[in-house]
Tab-separated table of C-alpha atoms in Angstrom:
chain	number	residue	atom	x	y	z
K	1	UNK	CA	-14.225	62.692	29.805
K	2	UNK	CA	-10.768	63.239	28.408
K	3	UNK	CA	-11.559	65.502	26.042
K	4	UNK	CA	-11.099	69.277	26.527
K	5	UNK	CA	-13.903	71.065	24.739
K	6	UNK	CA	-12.558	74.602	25.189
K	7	UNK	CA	-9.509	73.062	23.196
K	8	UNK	CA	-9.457	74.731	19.597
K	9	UNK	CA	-9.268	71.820	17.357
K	10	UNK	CA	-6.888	72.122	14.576
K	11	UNK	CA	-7.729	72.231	10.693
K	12	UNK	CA	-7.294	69.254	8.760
K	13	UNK	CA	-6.238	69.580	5.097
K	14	UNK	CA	-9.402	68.139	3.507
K	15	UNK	CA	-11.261	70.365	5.857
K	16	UNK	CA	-9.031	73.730	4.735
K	17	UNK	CA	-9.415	71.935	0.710
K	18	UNK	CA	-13.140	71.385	1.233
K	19	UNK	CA	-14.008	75.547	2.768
K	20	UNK	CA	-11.407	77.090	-0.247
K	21	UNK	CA	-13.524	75.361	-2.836
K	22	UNK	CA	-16.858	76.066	-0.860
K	23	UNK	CA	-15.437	79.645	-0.221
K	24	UNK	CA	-14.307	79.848	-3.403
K	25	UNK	CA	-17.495	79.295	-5.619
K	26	UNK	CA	-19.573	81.863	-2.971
K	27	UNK	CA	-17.483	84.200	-3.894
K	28	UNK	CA	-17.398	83.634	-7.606
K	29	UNK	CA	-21.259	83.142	-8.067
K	30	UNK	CA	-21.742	86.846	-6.394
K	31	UNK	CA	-18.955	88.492	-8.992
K	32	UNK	CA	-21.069	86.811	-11.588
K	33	UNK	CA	-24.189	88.306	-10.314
K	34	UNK	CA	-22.416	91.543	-10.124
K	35	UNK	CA	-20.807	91.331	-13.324
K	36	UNK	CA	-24.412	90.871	-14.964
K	37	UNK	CA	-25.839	93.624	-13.230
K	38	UNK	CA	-23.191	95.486	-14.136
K	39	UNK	CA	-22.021	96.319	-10.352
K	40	UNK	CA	-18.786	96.398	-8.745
K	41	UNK	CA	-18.044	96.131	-5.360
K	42	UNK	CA	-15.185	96.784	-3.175
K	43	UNK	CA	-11.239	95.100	-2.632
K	44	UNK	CA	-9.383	94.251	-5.902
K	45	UNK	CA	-12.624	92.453	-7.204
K	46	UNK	CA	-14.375	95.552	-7.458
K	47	UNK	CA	-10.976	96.867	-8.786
K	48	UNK	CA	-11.009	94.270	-11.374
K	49	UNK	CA	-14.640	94.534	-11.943
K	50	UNK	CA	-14.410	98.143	-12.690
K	51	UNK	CA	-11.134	97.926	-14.936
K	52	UNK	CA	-13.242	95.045	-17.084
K	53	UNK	CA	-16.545	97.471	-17.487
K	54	UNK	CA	-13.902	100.532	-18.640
K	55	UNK	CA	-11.679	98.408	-20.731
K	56	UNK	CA	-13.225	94.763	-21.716
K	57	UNK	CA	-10.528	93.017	-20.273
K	58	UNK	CA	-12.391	89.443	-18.559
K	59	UNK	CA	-12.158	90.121	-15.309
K	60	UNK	CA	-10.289	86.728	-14.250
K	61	UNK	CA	-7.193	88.408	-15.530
K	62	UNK	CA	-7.760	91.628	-14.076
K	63	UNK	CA	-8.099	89.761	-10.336
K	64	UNK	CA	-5.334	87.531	-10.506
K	65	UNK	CA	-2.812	90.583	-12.059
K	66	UNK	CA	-4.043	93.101	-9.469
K	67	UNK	CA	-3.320	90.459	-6.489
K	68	UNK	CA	0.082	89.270	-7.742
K	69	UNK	CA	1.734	92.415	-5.149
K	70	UNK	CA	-0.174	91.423	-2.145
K	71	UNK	CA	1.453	87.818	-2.024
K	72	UNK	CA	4.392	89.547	-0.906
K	73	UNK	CA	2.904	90.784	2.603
K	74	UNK	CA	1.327	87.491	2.682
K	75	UNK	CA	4.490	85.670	2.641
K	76	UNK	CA	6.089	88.233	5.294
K	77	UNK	CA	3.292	89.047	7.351
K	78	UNK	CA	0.783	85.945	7.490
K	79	UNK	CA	3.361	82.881	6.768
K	80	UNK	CA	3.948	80.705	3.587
K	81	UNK	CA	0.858	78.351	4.358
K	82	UNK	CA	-2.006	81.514	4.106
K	83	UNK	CA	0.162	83.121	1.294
K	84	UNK	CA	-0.122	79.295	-0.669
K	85	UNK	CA	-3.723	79.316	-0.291
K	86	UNK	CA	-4.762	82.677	-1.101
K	87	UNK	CA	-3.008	81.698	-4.050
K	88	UNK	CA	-4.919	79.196	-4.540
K	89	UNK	CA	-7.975	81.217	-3.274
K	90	UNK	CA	-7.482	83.426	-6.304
K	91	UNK	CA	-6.788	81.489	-9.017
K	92	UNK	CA	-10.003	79.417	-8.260
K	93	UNK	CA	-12.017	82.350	-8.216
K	94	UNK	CA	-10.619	83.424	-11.612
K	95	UNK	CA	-11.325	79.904	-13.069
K	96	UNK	CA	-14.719	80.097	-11.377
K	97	UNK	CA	-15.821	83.332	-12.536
K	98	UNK	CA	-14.962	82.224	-16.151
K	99	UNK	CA	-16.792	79.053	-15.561
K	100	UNK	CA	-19.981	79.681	-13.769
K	101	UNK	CA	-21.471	81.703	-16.930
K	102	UNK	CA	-20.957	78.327	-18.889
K	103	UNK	CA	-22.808	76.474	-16.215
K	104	UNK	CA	-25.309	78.694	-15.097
K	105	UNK	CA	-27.375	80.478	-17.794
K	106	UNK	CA	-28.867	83.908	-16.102
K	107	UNK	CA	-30.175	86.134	-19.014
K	108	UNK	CA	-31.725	88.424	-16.542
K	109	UNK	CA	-31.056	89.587	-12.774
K	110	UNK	CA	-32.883	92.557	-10.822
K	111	UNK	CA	-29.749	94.886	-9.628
K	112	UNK	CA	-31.329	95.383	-6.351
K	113	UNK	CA	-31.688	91.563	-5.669
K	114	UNK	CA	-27.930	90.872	-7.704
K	115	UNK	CA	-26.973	93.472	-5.029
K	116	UNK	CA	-27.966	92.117	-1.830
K	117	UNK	CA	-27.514	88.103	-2.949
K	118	UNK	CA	-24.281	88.426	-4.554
K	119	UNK	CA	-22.950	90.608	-1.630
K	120	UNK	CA	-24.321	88.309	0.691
K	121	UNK	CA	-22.657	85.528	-1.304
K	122	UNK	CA	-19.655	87.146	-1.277
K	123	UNK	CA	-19.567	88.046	2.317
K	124	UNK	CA	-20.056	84.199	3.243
K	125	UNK	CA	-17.516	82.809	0.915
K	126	UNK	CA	-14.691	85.074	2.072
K	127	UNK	CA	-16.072	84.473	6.039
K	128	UNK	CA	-15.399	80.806	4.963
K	129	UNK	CA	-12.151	81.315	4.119
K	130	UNK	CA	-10.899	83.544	6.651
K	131	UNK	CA	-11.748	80.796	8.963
K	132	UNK	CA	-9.246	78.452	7.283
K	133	UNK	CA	-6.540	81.489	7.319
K	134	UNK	CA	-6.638	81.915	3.394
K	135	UNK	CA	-8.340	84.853	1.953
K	136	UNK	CA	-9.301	86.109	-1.624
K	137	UNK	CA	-6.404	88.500	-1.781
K	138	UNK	CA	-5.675	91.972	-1.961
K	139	UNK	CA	-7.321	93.977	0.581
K	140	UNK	CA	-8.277	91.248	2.736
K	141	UNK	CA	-4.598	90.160	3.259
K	142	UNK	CA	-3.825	93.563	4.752
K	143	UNK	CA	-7.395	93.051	6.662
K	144	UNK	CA	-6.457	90.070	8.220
K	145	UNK	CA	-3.034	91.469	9.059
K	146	UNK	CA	-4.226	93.666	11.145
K	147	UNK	CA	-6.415	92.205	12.547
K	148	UNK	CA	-4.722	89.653	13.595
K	149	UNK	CA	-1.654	91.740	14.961
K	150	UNK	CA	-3.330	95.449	15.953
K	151	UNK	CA	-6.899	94.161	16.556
K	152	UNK	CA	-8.713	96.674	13.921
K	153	UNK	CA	-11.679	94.434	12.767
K	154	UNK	CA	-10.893	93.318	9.492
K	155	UNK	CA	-14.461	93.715	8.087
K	156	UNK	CA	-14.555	97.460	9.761
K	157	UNK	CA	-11.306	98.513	7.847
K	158	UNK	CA	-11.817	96.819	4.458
K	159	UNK	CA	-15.619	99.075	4.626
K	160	UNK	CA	-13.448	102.281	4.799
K	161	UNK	CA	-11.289	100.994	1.849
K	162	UNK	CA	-14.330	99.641	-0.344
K	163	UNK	CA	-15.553	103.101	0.145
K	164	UNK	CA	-13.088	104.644	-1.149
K	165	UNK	CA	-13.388	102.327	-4.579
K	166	UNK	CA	-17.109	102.507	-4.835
K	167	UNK	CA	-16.700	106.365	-4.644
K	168	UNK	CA	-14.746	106.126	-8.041
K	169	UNK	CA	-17.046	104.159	-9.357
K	170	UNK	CA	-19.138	107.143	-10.128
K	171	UNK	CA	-16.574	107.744	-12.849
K	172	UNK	CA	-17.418	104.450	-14.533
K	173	UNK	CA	-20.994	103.146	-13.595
K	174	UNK	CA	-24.543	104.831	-13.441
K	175	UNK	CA	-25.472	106.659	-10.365
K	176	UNK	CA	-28.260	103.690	-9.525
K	177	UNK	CA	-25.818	101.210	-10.569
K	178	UNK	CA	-22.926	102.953	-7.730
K	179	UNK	CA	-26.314	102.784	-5.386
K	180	UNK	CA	-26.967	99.353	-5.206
K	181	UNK	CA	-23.466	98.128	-5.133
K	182	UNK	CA	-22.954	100.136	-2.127
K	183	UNK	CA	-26.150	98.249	-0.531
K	184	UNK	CA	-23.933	94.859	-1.478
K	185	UNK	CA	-21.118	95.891	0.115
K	186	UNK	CA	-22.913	97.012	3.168
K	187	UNK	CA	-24.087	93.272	2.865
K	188	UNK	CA	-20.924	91.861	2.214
K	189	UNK	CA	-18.466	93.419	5.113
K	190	UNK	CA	-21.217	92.975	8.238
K	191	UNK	CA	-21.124	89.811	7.423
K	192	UNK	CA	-17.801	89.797	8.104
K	193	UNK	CA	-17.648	92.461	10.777
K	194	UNK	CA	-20.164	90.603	13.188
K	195	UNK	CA	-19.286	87.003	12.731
K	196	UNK	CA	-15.146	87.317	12.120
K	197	UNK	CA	-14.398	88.129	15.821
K	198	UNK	CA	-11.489	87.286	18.262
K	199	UNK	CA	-12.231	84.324	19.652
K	200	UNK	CA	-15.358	83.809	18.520
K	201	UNK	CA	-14.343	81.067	16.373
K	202	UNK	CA	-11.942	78.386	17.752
K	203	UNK	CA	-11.050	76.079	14.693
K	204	UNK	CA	-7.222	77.148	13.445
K	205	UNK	CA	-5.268	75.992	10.668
């Protein structure tokens, strides 16, 4: 056979088009869990999450203003094709987030299970997308930058940073509330810790 198996075969653009929007609505359907349970979690969505529970501004706008600096390392740092589609990343997950509630009617979630789903959620979606080089923004540009260039596991480092954002949470949510969105992000970055690896995966964009 001709055909080198230990080759990484490239991305093709329907492929990268088909895992943003795939990515894209995990990520959105565990905010909107979160956002119901009134949880936040870590990154600039839990950023945005907590600026919309302290000053009723929708979240959508919150998470597309707070990433608008980070493009700038992803143009210098990652290239113009992963800063184009974390644009595009983030303003589907704005649109999405805005959308879902329209399409998906939940009057009532249990925190503990809007928690652990919706991190878990999360924590696929953004795997998804790392795999296509794009991301959701913020935090996970810088994650991916260095993981790329100084080897520090991006889920690993974006843990420390979430913890420092669900810490000031306890300024803005109940003590339970704090609880079980650290349990989600727990979720969320070993997800990404133990299946985003060097190597492991050998698709590329």
């Amino acid at each position: 056979m001709s055909t080198d198996l230990a080759t990484p075969s490239r991305h093709q653009l329907h492929e990268d088009i088909f895992a943003m929007f795939i990515g894209t609505m995990l990520v959105s359907l565990g905010i909107v869990f979160y956002a119901q349970a009134t949880l936040t979690t870590g990154s600039t969505a839990g950023l945005a999450l907590l600026l919309q529970y302290g000053t009723g501004i929708p979240f959508a706008w919150l998470f597309f203003a707070i990433n608008l600096p980070f493009y700038i390392l992803a143009v210098l740092r990652m290239g113009w094709p992963f800063a184009i589609k974390t644009f595009a990343c983030v303003g589907l997950v704005s649109y999405f987030t805005v959308q879902i509630p329209a399409w998906l009617d939940i009057s009532r979630i249990e925190p503990l299970y809007a928690s652990l789903v919706g991190g878990g959620l999360m924590g696929l979606g953004i795997l998804s997308l790392f795999r296509h080089k794009a991301s959701v923004g913020g935090i996970n540009i810088l994650a991916l930058f260095l993981q790329d260039n100084f080897g520090i596991r991006a889920g690993y480092f974006q843990l420390g940073v979430d913890a420092v954002i669900l810490a000031a949470a306890f300024f803005v949510l109940p003590v339970d509330r704090v609880v079980y969105s650290i349990l989600g992000a727990l979720v969320l970055n070993m997800i990404i810790a133990t299946n985003h690896k060097p190597g492991r995966y050998v698709g590329f964009s």
